[in-house]
Coordinates of C-alpha atoms in Angstrom, one line a residue:
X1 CA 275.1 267.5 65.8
X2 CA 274.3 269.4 62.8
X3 CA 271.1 270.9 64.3
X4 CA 272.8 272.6 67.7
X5 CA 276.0 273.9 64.8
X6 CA 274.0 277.3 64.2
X7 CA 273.5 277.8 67.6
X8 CA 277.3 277.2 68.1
X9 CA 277.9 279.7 66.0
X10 CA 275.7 282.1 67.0
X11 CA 277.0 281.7 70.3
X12 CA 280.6 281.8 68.9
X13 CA 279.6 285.7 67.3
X14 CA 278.3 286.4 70.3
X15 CA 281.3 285.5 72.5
X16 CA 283.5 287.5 69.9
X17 CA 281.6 290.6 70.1
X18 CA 281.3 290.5 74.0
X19 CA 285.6 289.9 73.9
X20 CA 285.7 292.9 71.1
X21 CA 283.6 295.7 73.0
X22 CA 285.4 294.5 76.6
X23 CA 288.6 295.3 74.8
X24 CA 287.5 298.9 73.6
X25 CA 287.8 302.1 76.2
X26 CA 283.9 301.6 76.3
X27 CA 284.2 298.5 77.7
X28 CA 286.6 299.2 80.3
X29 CA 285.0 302.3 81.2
X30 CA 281.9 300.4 82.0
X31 CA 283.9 297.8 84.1
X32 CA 282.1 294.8 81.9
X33 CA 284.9 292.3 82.7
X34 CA 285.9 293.7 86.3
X35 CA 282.1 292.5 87.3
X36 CA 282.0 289.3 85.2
X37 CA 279.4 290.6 83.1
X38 CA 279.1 291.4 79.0
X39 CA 277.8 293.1 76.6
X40 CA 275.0 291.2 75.1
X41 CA 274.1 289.9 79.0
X42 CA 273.7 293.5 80.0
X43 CA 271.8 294.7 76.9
X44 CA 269.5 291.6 77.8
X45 CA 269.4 293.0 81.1
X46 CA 268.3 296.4 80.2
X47 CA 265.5 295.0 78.1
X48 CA 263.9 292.6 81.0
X49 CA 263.9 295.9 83.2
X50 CA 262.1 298.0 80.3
X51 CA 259.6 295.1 79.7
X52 CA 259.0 295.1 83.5
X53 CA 258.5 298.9 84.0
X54 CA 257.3 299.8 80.4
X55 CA 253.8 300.3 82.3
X56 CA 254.4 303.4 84.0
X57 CA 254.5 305.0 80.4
X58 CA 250.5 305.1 80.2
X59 CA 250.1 304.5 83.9
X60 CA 251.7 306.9 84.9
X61 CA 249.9 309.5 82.4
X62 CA 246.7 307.8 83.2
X63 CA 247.0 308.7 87.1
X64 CA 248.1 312.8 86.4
X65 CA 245.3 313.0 83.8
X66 CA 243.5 312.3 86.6
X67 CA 244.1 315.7 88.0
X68 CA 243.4 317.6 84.9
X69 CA 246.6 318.7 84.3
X70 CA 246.4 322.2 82.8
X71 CA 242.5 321.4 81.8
X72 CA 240.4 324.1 83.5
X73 CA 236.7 325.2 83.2
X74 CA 237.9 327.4 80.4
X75 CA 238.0 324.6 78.3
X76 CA 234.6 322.8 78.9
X77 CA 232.4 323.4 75.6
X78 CA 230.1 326.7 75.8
X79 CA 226.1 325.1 77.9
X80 CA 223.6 325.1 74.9
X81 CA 220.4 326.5 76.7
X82 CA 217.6 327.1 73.8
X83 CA 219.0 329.2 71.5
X84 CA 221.5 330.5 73.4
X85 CA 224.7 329.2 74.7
X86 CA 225.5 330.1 78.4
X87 CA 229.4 329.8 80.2
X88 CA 229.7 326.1 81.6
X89 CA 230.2 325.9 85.8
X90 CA 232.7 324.1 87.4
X91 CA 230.5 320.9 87.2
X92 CA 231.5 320.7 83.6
X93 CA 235.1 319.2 85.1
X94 CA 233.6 316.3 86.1
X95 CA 231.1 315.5 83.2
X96 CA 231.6 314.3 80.1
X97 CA 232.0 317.9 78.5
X98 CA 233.5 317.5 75.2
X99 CA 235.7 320.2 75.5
X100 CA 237.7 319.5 78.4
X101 CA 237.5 315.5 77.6
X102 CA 239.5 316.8 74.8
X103 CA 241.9 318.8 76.7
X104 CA 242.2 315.8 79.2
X105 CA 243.0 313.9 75.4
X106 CA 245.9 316.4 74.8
X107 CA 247.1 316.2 78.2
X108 CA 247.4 312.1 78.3
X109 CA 249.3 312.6 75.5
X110 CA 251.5 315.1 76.4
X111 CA 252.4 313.2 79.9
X112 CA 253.1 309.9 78.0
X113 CA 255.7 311.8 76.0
X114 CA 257.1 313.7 79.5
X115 CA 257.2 310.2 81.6
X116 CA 259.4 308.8 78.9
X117 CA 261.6 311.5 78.2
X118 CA 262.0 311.8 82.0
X119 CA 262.6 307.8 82.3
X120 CA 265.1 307.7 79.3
X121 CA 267.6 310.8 80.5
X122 CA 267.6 309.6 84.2
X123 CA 268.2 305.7 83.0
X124 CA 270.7 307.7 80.7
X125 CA 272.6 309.3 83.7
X126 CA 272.5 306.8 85.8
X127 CA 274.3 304.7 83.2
X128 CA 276.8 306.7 82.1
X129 CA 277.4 308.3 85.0
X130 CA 276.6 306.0 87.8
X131 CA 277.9 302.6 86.0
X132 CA 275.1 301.2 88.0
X133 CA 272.3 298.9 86.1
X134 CA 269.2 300.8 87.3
X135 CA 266.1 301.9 85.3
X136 CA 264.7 305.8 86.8
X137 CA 261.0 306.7 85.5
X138 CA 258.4 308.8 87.4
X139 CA 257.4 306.5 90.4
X140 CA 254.2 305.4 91.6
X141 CA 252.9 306.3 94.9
X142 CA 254.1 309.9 94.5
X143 CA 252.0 310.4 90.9
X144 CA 249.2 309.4 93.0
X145 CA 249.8 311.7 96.0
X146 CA 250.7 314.5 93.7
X147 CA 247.0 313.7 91.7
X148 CA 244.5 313.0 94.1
X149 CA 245.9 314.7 97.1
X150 CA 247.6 318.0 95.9
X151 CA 245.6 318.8 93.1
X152 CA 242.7 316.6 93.7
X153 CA 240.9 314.8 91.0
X154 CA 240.2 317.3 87.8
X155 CA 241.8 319.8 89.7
X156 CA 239.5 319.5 93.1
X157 CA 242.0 319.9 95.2
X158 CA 243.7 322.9 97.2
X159 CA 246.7 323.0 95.1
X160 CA 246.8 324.0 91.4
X161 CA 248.5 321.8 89.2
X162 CA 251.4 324.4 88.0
X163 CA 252.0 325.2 92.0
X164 CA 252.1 321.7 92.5
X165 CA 254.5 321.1 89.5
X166 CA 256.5 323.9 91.1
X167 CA 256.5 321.7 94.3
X168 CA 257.7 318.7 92.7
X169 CA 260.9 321.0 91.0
X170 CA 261.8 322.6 94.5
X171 CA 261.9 319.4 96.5
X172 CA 263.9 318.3 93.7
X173 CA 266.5 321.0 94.1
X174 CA 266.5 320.7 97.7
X175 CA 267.0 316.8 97.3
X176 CA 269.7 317.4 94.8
X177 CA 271.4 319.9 97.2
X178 CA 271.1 317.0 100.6
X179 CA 273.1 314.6 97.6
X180 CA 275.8 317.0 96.6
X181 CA 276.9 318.0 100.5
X182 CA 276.6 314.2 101.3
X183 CA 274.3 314.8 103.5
X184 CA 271.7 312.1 102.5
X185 CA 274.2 309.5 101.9
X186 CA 274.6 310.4 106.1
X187 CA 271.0 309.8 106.4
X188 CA 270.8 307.2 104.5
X189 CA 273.3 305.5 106.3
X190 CA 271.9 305.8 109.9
X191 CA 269.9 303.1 108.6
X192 CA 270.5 300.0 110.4
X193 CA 271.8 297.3 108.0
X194 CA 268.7 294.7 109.0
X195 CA 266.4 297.3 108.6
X196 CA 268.0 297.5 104.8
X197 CA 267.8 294.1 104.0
X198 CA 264.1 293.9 105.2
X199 CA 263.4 297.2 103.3
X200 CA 264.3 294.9 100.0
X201 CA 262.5 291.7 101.0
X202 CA 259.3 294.3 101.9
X203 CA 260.0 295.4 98.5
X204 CA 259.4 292.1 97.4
X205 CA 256.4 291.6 98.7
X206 CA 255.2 294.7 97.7
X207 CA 256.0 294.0 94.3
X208 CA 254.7 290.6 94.5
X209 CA 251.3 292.0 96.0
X210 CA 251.4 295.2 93.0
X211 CA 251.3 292.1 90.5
X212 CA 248.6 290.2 92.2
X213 CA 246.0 293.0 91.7
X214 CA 243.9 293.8 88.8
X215 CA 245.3 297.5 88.0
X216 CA 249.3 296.4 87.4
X217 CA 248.6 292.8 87.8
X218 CA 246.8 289.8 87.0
X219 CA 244.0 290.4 88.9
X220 CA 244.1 287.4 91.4
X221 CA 243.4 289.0 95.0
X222 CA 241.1 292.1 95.2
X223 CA 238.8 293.9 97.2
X224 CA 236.3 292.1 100.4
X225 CA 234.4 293.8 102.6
X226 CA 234.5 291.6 105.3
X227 CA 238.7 290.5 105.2
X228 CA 239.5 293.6 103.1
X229 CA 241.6 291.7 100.4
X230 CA 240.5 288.1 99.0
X231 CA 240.7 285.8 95.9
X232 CA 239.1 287.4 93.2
X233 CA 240.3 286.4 89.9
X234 CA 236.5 287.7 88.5
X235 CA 234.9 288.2 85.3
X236 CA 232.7 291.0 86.4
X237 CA 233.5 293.3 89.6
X238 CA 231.0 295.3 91.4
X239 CA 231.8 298.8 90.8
X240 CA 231.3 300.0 94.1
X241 CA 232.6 297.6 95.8
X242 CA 235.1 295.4 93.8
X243 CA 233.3 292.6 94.7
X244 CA 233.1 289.7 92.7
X245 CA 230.0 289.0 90.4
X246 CA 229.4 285.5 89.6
X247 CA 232.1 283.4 91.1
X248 CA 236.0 284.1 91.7
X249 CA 238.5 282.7 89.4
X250 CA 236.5 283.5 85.9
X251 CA 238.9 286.1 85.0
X252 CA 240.2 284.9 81.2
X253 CA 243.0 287.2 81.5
X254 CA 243.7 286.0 84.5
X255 CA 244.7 282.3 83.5
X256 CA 247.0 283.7 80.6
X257 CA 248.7 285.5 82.7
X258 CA 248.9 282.3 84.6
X259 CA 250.3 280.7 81.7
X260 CA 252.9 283.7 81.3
X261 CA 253.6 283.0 84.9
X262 CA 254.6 279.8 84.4
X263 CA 256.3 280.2 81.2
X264 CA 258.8 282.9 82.8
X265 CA 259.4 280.6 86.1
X266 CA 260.3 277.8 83.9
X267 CA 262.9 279.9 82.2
X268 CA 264.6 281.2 85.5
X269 CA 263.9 277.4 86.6
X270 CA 266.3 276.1 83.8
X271 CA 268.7 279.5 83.8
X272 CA 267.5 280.4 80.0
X273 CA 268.9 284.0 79.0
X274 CA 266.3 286.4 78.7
X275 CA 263.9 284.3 81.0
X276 CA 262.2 287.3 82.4
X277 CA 261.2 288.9 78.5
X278 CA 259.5 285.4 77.6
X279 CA 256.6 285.8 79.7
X280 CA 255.8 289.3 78.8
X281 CA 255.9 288.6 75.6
X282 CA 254.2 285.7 75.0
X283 CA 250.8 287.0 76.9
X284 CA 250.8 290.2 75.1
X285 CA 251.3 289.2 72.2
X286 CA 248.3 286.6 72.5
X287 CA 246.5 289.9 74.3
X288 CA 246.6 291.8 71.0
X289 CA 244.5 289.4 69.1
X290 CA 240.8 291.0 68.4
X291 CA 237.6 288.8 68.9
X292 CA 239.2 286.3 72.3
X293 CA 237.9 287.0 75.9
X294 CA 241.5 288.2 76.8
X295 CA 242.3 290.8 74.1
X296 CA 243.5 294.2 75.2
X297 CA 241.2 295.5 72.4
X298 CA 237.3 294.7 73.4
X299 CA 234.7 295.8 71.0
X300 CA 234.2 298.7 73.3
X301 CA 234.1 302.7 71.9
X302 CA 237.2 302.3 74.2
X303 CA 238.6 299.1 72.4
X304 CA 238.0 300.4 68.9
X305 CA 239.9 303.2 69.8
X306 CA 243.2 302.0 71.2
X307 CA 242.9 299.1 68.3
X308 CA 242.9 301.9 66.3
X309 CA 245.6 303.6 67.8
X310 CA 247.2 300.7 67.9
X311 CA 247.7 300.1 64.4
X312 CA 249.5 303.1 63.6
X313 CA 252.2 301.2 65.4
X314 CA 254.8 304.4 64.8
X315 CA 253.4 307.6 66.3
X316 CA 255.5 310.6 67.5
X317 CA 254.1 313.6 69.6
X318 CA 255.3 316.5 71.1
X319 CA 254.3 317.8 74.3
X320 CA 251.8 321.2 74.2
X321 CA 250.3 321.8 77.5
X322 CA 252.4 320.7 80.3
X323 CA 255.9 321.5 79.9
X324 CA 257.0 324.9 81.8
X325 CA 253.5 324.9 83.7
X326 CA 255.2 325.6 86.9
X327 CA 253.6 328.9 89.3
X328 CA 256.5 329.1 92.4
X329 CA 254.1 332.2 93.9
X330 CA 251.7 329.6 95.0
X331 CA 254.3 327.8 97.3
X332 CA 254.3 330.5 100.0
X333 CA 250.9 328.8 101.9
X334 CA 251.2 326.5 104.4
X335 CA 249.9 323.3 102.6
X336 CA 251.7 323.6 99.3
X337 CA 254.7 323.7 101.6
X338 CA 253.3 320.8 103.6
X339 CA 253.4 319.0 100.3
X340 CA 257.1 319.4 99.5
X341 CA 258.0 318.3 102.8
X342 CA 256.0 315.0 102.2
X343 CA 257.8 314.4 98.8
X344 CA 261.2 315.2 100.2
X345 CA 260.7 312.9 103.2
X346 CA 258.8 310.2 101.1
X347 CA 262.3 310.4 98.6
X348 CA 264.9 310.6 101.3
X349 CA 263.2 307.8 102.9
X350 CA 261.7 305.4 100.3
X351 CA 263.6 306.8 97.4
X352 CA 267.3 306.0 99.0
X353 CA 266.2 303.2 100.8
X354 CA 264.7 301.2 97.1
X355 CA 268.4 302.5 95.7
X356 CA 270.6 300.8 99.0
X357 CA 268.1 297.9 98.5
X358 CA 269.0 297.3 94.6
X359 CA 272.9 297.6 95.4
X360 CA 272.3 295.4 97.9
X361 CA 270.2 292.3 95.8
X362 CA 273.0 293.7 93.1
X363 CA 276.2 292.7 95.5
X364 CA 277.2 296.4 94.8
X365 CA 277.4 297.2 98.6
X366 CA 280.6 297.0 100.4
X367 CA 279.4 294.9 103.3
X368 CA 279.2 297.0 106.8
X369 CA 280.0 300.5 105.0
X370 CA 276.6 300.3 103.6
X371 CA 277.6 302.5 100.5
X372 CA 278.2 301.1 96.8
X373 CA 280.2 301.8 93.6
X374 CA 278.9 305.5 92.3
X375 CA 277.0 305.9 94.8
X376 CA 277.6 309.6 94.9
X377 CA 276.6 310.4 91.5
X378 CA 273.7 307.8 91.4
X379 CA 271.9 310.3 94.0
X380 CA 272.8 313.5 91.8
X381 CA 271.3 311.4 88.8
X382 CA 267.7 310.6 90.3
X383 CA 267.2 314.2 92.2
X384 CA 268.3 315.7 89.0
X385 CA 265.7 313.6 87.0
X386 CA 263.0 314.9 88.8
X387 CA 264.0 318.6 88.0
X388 CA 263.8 317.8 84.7
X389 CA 260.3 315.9 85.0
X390 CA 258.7 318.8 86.9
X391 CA 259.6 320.6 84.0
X392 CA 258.0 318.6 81.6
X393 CA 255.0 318.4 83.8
X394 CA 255.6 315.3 85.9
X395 CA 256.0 313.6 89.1
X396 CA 259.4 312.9 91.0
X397 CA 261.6 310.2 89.3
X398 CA 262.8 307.2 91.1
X399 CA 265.1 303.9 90.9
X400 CA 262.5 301.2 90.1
X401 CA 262.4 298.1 91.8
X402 CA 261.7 296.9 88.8
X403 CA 265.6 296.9 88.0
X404 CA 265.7 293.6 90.0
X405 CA 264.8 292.1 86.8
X406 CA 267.2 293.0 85.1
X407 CA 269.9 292.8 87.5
X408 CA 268.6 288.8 87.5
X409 CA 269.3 288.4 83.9
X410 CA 273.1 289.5 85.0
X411 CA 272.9 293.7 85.0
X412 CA 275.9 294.4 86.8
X413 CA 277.1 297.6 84.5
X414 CA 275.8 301.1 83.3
X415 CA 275.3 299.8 79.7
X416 CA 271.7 297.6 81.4
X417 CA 270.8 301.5 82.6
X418 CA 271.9 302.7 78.5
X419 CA 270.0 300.2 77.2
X420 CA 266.4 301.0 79.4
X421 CA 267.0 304.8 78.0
X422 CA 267.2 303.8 74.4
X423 CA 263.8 301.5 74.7
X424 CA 262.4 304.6 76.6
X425 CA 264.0 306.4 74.1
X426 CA 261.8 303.7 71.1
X427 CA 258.7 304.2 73.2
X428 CA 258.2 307.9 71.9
X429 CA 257.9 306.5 68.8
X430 CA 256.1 303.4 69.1
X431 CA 254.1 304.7 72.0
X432 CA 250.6 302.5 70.1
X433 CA 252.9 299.3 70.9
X434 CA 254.5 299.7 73.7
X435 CA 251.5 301.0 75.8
X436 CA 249.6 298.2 74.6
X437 CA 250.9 296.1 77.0
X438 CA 248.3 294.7 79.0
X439 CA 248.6 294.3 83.5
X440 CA 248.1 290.6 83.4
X441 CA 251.4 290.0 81.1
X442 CA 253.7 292.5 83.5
X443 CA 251.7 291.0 86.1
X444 CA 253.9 287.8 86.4
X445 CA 257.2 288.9 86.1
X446 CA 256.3 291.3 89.1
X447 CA 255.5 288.3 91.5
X448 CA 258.4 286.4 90.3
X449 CA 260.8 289.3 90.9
X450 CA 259.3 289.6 94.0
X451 CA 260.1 286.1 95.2
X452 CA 264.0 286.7 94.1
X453 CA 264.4 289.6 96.4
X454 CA 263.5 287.1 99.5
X455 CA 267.0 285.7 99.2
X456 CA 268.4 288.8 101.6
X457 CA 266.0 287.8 104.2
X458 CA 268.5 285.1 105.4
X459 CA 271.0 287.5 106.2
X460 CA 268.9 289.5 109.1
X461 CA 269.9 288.5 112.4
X462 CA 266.5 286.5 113.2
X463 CA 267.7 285.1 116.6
X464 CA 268.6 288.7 117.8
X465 CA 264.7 290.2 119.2
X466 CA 265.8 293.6 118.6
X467 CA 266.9 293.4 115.3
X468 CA 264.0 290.9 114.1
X469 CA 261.1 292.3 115.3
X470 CA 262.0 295.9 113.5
X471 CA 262.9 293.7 110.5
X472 CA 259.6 292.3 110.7
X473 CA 257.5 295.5 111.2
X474 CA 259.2 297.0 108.1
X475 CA 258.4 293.9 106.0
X476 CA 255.3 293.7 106.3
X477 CA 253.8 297.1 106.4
X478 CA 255.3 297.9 103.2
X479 CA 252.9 295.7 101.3
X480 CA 250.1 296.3 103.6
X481 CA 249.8 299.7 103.5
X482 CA 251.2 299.7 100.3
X483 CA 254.2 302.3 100.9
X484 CA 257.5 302.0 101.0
X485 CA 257.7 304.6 103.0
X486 CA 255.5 303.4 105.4
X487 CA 257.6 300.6 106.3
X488 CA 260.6 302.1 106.6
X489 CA 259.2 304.5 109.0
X490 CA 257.5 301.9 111.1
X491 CA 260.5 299.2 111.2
X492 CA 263.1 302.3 112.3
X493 CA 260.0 304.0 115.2
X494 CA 260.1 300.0 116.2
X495 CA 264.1 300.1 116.0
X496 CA 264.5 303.2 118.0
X497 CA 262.1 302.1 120.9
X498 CA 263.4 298.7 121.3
X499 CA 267.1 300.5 121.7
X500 CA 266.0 303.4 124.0
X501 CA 267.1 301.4 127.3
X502 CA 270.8 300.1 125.7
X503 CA 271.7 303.2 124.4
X504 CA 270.7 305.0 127.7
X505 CA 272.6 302.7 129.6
X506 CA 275.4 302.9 127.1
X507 CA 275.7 306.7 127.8
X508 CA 274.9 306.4 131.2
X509 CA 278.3 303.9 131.4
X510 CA 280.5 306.7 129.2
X511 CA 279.2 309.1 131.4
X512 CA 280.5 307.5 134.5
X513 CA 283.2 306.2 133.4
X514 CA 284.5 310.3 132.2
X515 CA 283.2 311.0 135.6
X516 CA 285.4 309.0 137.6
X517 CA 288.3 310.1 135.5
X518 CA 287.7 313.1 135.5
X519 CA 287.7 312.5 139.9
X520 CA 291.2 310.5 139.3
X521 CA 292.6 313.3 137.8
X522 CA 292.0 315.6 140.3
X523 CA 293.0 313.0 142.6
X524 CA 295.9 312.9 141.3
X525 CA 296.4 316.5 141.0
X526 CA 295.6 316.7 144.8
X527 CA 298.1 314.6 145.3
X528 CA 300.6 315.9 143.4
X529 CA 299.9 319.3 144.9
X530 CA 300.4 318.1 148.3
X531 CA 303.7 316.2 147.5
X532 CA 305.4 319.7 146.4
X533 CA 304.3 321.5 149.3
X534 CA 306.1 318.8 151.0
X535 CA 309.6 318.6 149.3
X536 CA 309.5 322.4 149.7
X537 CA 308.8 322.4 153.0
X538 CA 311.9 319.7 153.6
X539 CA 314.0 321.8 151.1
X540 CA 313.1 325.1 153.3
X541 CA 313.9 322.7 157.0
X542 CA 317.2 321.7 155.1
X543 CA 318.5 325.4 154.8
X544 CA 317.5 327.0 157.8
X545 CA 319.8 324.2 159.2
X546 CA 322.6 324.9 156.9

């Protein structure tokens, strides 16, 4: 009895802070006790979502340093021939030329500082504005259209990166525009509702599949060239191929993150508060230790490096090279505007349809309407995030799917959204400990969220063909071709076609049926017509007697 007294009255303190900050015009302007939630639940909340999408701070960099950012030949280091130096080619971009490995340095830097500014005011926004519990950062998919297929890798592509920025900041204004007439809300809702609820259970699996790879994962499934995906789990990989080298399920890093795995389930298992942040925790942690087979650190030049960096544990930089890099002259040929029509349809499409899909996991949605609480200003908040991230240099922001996690821990306010801003917010200044966080510890938590979104999937009319089979289409291209997008598109094509012949007949029926009205009327007119000339007739018999 005397061992579970501190606990009581920890939990006592906590129950009298949650009653104090529900009673204050903060807490009532956040709704905390309207949605049964509280204040210490929700900052939990918030901190399971940043734990969960923390990754896209160096990921995210990682992929536009890809494209060379700013980084031109101009800044490859003078050719040393003899005793002369001679001006480097364009092969310098993809060499190891000090010079621009050094701008490349300065521009990792700079977009780890520009994805978490952009995360932390849109998470901002969308708390205090919104009252919604969502997490906004820079989203994958688009970083990686935007880096290997606009401006190509080191800047190999047909697009230069300020014309491409300049992209990403028009389809941002023009998305921000479709928000503020209402007009994507209309789109958004010409969705059918099955095809929403299997857009969030194809989100699971896509998250689910994102955490079974090596690159955001732990590593289990992986490249084959025979079936195309397989059980990997290796200790060595064929660079070319992916294959593995010496036997599947070697991976060290793989069977901690096993371990994390089955240290978060058992805490959603047995409802334990913060169940999702256990995990993460516990396997990075272990990760960080120097001299194991699963450290984050390897005695690498790499390793050394970010050990190095590591240590410093506070760090604060401000951005250089990419903020303001946008060129708008650029957008008047045909495939930069190409581009901006494949990021607004990609954000109208997978963008709105993530957002309907967390209201909907959230119980936000009110049931056949398809809309949620603060819906409107939740869609001015994430095309208005991705103004400001163009302008620092980045990609379009999006809600994460990732805000399932919190939402699990009990997220139901904009104070879970407040709290992800202020971690983002930490990040810029503990950026050596924070992007230390290895895949194989987020890995985990991405599966497991993965499997709590397949709870909707009871609620899709399964018995109904029509509505199944589109259902079906959109769940399972989404992890397969590894867009959201992709689904969505497929499952409503699917939709459409299997409709074609009730809707014709449908208009076909109204058609008729204002046909033959239209015939009664002037029937009747007829009619009516003829009756008059009757009774005038009889009236003008009737005097010529008189």
């Amino acid at each position: 009895m005397k061992r579970s007294s501190p606990w009581r009255k920890l939990a006592e303190a906590e129950d009298a802070v949650n009653r104090a900050v529900a009673a204050t015009r903060v807490g009532r302007y956040f709704k905390l006790e309207a949605r049964k939630s509280s204040f210490t639940k929700e900052l939990r909340a918030g901190a399971a979502t940043f734990l969960t999408m923390a990754y896209i701070i160096s990921v995210n960099a990682a992929i536009l340093t890809d494209s060379g950012g700013p980084c031109t030949v101009s800044d490859c280091t003078p050719v040393v021939v003899g005793n002369s130096t001679a001006v480097p080619g364009p092969e310098c971009t993809v060499g190891s030329n000090p010079g621009y490995e050094q701008c490349l340095g300065r521009t990792k830097s700079d977009l780890i500082v520009a994805t978490a500014v952009a995360a932390m005011a849109g998470s901002f926004a969308m708390g205090a504005l919104a009252n919604l519990p969502l997490g906004l950062a820079p989203g994958m998919g688009a970083n990686a259209y935007f880096a290997y297929n606009m401006v190509g890798f080191h800047g190999s592509g047909s697009i230069p990166y300020g014309t491409a920025l300049a992209g990403v900041m028009v389809e941002g204004i023009v998305f921000f525009i479709l928000s503020a007439v209402g007009l994507r809300s209309r789109l958004a809702r010409m969705i059918p509702r099955n095809i929403r609820l299997a857009t969030a259970v194809g989100i699971g699996l896509f998250l689910a599949f994102t955490g079974l790879q090596a690159h955001q994962g732990v590593g289990l499934v992986g490249a084959s060239p025979s079936t195309l995906v397989t059980l990997t789990a290796c200790s060595e990989t064929d660079p070319a191929t992916g294959a593995c080298l010496g036997g599947s399920m070697r991976s060290p890093t793989f069977w901690l993150g096993a371990v994390g795995f089955l240290v978060t389930a058992t805490c959603l298992a047995r409802d334990v508060k913060g169940g999702m942040i256990y995990g993460i925790v516990f396997v990075t942690v272990v990760s960080w230790i120097r001299g194991t087979a699963v450290t984050v650190f390897p005695d690498t030049a790499a390793g050394n490096a970010g050990f190095d960096y590591f240590k410093k544990v506070v760090d604060f930089h401000t951005i250089t090279t990419t903020a303001g890099r946008l060129s708008f002259g650029g957008l008047r040929h045909g495939n930069a505007l190409l581009a901006v029509f494949t990021l607004l349809y990609v954000d109208v499409l997978a963008t709105t349809g993530t957002m309907y899909s967390m209201a909907e996991y959230g119980g936000f949605t009110d049931g056949a309407g398809g809309g949620f609480d603060g819906e409107y200003r939740a869609f001015l908040v994430d095309a208005g995030s991705t103004v400001l991230s163009a302008a620092l240099g980045s990609t379009t922001v999006t809600t994460y799917v990732e805000s399932t996690a919190g939402i699990r821990e009990g997220g139901r306010t904009g104070v879970t959204a407040i709290t992800v801003a202020a971690c983002f917010l930490a990040s810029l200044f503990f950026g050596p400990v924070l992007t230390s966080v290895p895949p194989w510890a987020v890995g985990p938590s991405l599966v497991l969220v993965g499997a709590m979104m397949m709870r909707v999937a009871k609620d899709i009319e399964w018995a109904d063909m029509k509505e199944a089979i589109p259902a079906f289409v959109t769940m399972a291209l989404m992890p397969l071709t590894f867009s959201i997008a992709n689904g969505i598109i497929a499952g409503l094509g699917v939709y459409i076609a299997l409709h074609c012949y009730d809707w014709a007949r449908i208009a076909y029926l109204k058609a008729s049926k204002v046909l033959d009205e239209r015939r009664n009327q002037v029937a009747a007119s007829s009619a009516g017509e003829a009756s008059g000339i009757t009774a005038t007739t009889a009236m003008a018999a009737a005097a010529d007697e008189v």
